[in-house]
PDB file of C-alpha atoms in Angstrom:
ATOM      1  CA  UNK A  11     117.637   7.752  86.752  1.00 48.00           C
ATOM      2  CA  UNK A  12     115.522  10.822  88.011  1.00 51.00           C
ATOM      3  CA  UNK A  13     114.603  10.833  91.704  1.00 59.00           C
ATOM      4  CA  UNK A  14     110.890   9.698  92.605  1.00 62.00           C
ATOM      5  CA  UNK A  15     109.229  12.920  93.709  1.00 69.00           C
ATOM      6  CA  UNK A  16     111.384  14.920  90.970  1.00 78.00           C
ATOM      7  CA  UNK A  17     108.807  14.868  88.049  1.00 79.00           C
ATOM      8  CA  UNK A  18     105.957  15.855  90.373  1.00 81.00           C
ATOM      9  CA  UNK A  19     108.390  18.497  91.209  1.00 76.00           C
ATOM     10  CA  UNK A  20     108.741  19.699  88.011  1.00 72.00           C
ATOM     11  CA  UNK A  21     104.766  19.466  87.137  1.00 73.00           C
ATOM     12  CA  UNK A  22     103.772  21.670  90.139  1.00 74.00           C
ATOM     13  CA  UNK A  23     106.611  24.603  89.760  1.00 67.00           C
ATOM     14  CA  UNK A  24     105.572  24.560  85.951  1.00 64.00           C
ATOM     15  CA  UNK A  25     101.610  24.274  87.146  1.00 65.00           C
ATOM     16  CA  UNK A  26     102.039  27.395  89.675  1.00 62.00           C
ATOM     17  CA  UNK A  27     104.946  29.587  88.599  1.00 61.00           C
ATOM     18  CA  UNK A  28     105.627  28.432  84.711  1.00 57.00           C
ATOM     19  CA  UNK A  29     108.894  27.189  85.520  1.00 61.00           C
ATOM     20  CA  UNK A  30     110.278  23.647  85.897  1.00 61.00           C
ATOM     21  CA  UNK A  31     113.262  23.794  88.009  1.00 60.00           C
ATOM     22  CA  UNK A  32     113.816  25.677  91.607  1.00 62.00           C
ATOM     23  CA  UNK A  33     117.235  27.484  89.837  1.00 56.00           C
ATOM     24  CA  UNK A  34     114.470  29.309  87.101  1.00 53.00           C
ATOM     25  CA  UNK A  35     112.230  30.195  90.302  1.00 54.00           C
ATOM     26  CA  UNK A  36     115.162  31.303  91.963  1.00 56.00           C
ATOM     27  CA  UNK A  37     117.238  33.176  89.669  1.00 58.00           C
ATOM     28  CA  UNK A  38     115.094  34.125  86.574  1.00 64.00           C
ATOM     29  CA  UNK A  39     112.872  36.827  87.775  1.00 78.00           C
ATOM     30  CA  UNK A  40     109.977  38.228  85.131  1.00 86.00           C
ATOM     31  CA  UNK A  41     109.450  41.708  85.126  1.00 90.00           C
ATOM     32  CA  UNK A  42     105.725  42.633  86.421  1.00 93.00           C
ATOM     33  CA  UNK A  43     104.812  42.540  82.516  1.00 94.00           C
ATOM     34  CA  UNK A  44     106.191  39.238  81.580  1.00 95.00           C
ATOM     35  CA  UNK A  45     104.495  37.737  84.550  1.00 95.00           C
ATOM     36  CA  UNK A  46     101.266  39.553  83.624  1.00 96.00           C
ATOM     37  CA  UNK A  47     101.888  38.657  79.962  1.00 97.00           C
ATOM     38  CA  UNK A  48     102.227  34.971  80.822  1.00 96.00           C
ATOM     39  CA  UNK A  49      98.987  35.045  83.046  1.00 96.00           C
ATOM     40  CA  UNK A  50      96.926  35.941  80.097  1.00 96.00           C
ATOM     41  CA  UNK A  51      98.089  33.640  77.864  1.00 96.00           C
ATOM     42  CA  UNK A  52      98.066  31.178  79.937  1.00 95.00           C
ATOM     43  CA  UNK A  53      94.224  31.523  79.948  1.00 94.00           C
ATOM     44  CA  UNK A  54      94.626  30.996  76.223  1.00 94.00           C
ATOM     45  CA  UNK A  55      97.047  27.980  76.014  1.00 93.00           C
ATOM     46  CA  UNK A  56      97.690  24.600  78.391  1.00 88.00           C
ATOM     47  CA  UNK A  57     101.384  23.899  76.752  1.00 88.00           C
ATOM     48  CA  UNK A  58     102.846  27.176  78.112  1.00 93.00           C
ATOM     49  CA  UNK A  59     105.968  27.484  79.638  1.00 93.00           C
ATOM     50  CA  UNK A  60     108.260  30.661  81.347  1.00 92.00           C
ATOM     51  CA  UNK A  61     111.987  31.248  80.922  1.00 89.00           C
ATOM     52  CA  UNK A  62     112.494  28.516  78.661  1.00 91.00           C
ATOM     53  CA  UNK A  63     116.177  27.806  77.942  1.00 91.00           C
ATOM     54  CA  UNK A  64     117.604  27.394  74.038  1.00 94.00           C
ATOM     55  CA  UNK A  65     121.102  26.759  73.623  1.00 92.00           C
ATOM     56  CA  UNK A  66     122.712  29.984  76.043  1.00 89.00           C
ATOM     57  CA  UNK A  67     119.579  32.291  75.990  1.00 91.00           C
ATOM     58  CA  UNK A  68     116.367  31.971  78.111  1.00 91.00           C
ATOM     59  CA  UNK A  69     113.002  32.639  76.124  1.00 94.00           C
ATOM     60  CA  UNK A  70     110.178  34.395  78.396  1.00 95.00           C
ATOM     61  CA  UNK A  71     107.283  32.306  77.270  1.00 96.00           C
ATOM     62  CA  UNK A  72     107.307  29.063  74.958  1.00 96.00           C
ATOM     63  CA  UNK A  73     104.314  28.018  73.488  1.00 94.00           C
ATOM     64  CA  UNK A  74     104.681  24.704  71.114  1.00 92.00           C
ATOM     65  CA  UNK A  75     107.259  25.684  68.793  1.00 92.00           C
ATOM     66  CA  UNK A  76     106.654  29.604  69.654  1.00 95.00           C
ATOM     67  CA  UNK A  77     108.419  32.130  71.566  1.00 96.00           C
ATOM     68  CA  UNK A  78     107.528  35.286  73.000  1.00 96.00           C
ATOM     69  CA  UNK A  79     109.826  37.744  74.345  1.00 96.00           C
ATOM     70  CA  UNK A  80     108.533  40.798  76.373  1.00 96.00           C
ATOM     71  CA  UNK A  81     110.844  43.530  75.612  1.00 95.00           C
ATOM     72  CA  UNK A  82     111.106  46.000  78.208  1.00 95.00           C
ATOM     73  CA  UNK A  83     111.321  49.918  76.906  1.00 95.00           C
ATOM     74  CA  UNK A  84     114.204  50.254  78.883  1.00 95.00           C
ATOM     75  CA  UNK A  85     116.096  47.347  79.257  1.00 94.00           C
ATOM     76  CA  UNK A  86     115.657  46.521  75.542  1.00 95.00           C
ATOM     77  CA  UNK A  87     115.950  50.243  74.056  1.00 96.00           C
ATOM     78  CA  UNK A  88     112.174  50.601  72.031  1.00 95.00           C
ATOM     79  CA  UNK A  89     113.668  52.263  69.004  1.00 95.00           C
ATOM     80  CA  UNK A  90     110.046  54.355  68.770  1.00 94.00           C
ATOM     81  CA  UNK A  91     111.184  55.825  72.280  1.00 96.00           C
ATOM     82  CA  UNK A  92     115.293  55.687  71.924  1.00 97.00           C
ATOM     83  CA  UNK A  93     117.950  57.229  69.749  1.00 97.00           C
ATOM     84  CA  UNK A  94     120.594  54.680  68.454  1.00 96.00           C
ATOM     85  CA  UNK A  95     122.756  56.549  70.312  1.00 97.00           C
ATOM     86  CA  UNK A  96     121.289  56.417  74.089  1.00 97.00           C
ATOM     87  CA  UNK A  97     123.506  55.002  76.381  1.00 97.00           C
ATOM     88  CA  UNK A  98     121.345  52.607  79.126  1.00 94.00           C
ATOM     89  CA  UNK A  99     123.338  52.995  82.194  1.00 94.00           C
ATOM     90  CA  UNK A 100     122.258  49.735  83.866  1.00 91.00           C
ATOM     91  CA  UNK A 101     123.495  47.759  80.794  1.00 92.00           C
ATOM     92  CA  UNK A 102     126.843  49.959  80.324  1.00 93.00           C
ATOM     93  CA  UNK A 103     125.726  50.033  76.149  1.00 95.00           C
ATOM     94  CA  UNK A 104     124.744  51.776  73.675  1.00 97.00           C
ATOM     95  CA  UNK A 105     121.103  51.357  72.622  1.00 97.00           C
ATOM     96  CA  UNK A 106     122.529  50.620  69.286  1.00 97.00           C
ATOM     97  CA  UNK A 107     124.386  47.391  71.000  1.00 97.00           C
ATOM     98  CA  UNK A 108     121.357  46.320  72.708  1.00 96.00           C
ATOM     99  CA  UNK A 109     119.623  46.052  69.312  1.00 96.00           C
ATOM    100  CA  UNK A 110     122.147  44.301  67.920  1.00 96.00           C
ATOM    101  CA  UNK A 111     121.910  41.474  70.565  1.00 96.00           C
ATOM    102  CA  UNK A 112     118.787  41.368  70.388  1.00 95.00           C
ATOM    103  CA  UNK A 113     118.847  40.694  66.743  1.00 96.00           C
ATOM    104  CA  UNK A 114     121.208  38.163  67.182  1.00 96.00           C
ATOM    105  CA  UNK A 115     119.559  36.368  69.570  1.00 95.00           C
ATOM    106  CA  UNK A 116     116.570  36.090  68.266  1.00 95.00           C
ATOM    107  CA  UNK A 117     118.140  34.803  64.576  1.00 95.00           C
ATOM    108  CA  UNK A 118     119.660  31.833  67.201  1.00 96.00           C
ATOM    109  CA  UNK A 119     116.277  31.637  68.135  1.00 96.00           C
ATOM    110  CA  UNK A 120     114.478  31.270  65.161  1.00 95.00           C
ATOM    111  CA  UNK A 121     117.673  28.784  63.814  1.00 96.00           C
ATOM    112  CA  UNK A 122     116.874  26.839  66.294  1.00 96.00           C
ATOM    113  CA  UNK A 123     113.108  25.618  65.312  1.00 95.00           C
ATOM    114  CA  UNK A 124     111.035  28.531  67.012  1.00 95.00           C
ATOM    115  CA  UNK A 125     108.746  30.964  65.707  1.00 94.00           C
ATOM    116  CA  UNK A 126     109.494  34.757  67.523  1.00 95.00           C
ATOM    117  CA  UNK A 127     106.986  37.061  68.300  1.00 95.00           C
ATOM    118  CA  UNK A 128     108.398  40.155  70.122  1.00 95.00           C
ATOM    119  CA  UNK A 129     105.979  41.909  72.432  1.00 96.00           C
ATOM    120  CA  UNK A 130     107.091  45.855  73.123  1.00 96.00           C
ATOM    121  CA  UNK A 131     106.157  46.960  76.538  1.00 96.00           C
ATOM    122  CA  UNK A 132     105.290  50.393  75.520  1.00 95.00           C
ATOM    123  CA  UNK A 133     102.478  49.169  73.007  1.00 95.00           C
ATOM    124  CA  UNK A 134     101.197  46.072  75.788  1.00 96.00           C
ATOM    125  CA  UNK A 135     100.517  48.727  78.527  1.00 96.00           C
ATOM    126  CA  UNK A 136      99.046  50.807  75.814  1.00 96.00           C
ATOM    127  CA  UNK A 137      96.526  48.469  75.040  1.00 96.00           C
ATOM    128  CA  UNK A 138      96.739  44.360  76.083  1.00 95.00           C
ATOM    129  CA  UNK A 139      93.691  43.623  75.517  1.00 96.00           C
ATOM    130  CA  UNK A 140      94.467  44.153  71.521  1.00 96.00           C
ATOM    131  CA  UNK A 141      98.083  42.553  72.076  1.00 95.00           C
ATOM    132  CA  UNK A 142      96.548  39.651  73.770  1.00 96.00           C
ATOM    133  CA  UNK A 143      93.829  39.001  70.672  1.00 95.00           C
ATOM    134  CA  UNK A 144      96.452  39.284  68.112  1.00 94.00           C
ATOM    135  CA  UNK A 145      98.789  37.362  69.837  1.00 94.00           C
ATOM    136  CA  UNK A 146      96.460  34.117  70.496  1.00 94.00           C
ATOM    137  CA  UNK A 147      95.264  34.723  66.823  1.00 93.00           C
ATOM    138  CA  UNK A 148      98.553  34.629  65.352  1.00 93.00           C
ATOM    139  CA  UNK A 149      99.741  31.525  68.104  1.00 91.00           C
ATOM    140  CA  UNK A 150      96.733  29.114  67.397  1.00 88.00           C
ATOM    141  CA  UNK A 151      97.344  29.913  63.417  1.00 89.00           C
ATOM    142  CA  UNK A 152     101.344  28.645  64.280  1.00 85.00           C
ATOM    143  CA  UNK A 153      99.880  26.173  66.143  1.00 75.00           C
ATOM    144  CA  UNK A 154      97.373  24.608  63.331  1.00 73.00           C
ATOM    145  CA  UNK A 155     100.175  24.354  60.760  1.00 69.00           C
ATOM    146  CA  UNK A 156     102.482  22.351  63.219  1.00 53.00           C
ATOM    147  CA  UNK A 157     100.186  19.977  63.214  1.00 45.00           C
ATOM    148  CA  UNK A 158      98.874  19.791  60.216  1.00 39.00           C
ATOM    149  CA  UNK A 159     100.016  17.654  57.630  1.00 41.00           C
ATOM    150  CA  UNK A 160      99.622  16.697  53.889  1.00 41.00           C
ATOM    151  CA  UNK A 161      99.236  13.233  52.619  1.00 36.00           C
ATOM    152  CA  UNK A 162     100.849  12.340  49.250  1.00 36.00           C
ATOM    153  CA  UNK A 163      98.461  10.100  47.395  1.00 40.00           C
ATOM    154  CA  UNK A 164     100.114   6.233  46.961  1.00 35.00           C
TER     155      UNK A 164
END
């Protein structure tokens, strides 16, 4: 049985920092462009929740049965701005690697029940204003046909 105070807990860390547990707050840091990403969404969308765990991997932003993962140009190796080859010395891989992980995270992803929608850092800072508009577009579209329904006539 969960402690009193816990759920209230739970509702303000998710309320103020889009989190629901003080390990998330504490060890799951978003990069100035998730956080920023997340903030304008959240203008957008009440059910919207950061660092989301599935299975062994941690979304950035769940919204209904959607993810959205803010890929870093760096960290994630934006094949527009890296060769295959590229080694990224903080992750000790090839960018070819990275991509691969990626990919394969994201298929566990989308096995497990969500939609994806990868956001590229390169093309957000370019323009988020256009980013944000087709993102909400393409979110309340995923969100219409989860709840919709069709009733067989009896």
């Amino acid at each position: 049985m969960a402690r009193k105070g816990s759920a209230k807990r739970r509702r303000t860390m998710k309320k103020k920092y889009g989190v629901t547990s003080a390990y998330m707050l504490a060890n799951r840091k978003p990069s100035k462009g998730q956080q920023e990403l997340y903030d304008l969404l959240k203008l957008h969308f009440k059910d919207i929740e950061m660092e989301f765990r599935v299975g062994r991997y941690f979304a950035d932003i769940k919204i209904g049965k959607c993810l959205v993962e803010y890929n870093g140009t760096y960290w994630h190796c934006d094949p527009e701005k890296y060769d295959k080859k590229y080694r990224n010395k903080k992750k000790r891989l090839l960018a070819e690697t990275i991509w691969r992980r990626d990919q394969k995270r994201i298929e566990f992803l989308k096995e497990s029940g969500y939609i994806v929608f990868i956001v590229w850092e390169s093309e957000f800072k370019a323009d988020s204003n256009k980013v944000i508009k087709l993102l909400v577009r393409e979110l309340h579209e995923q969100e219409n046909k989860s709840f919709s329904y069709f009733r067989s006539p009896l």
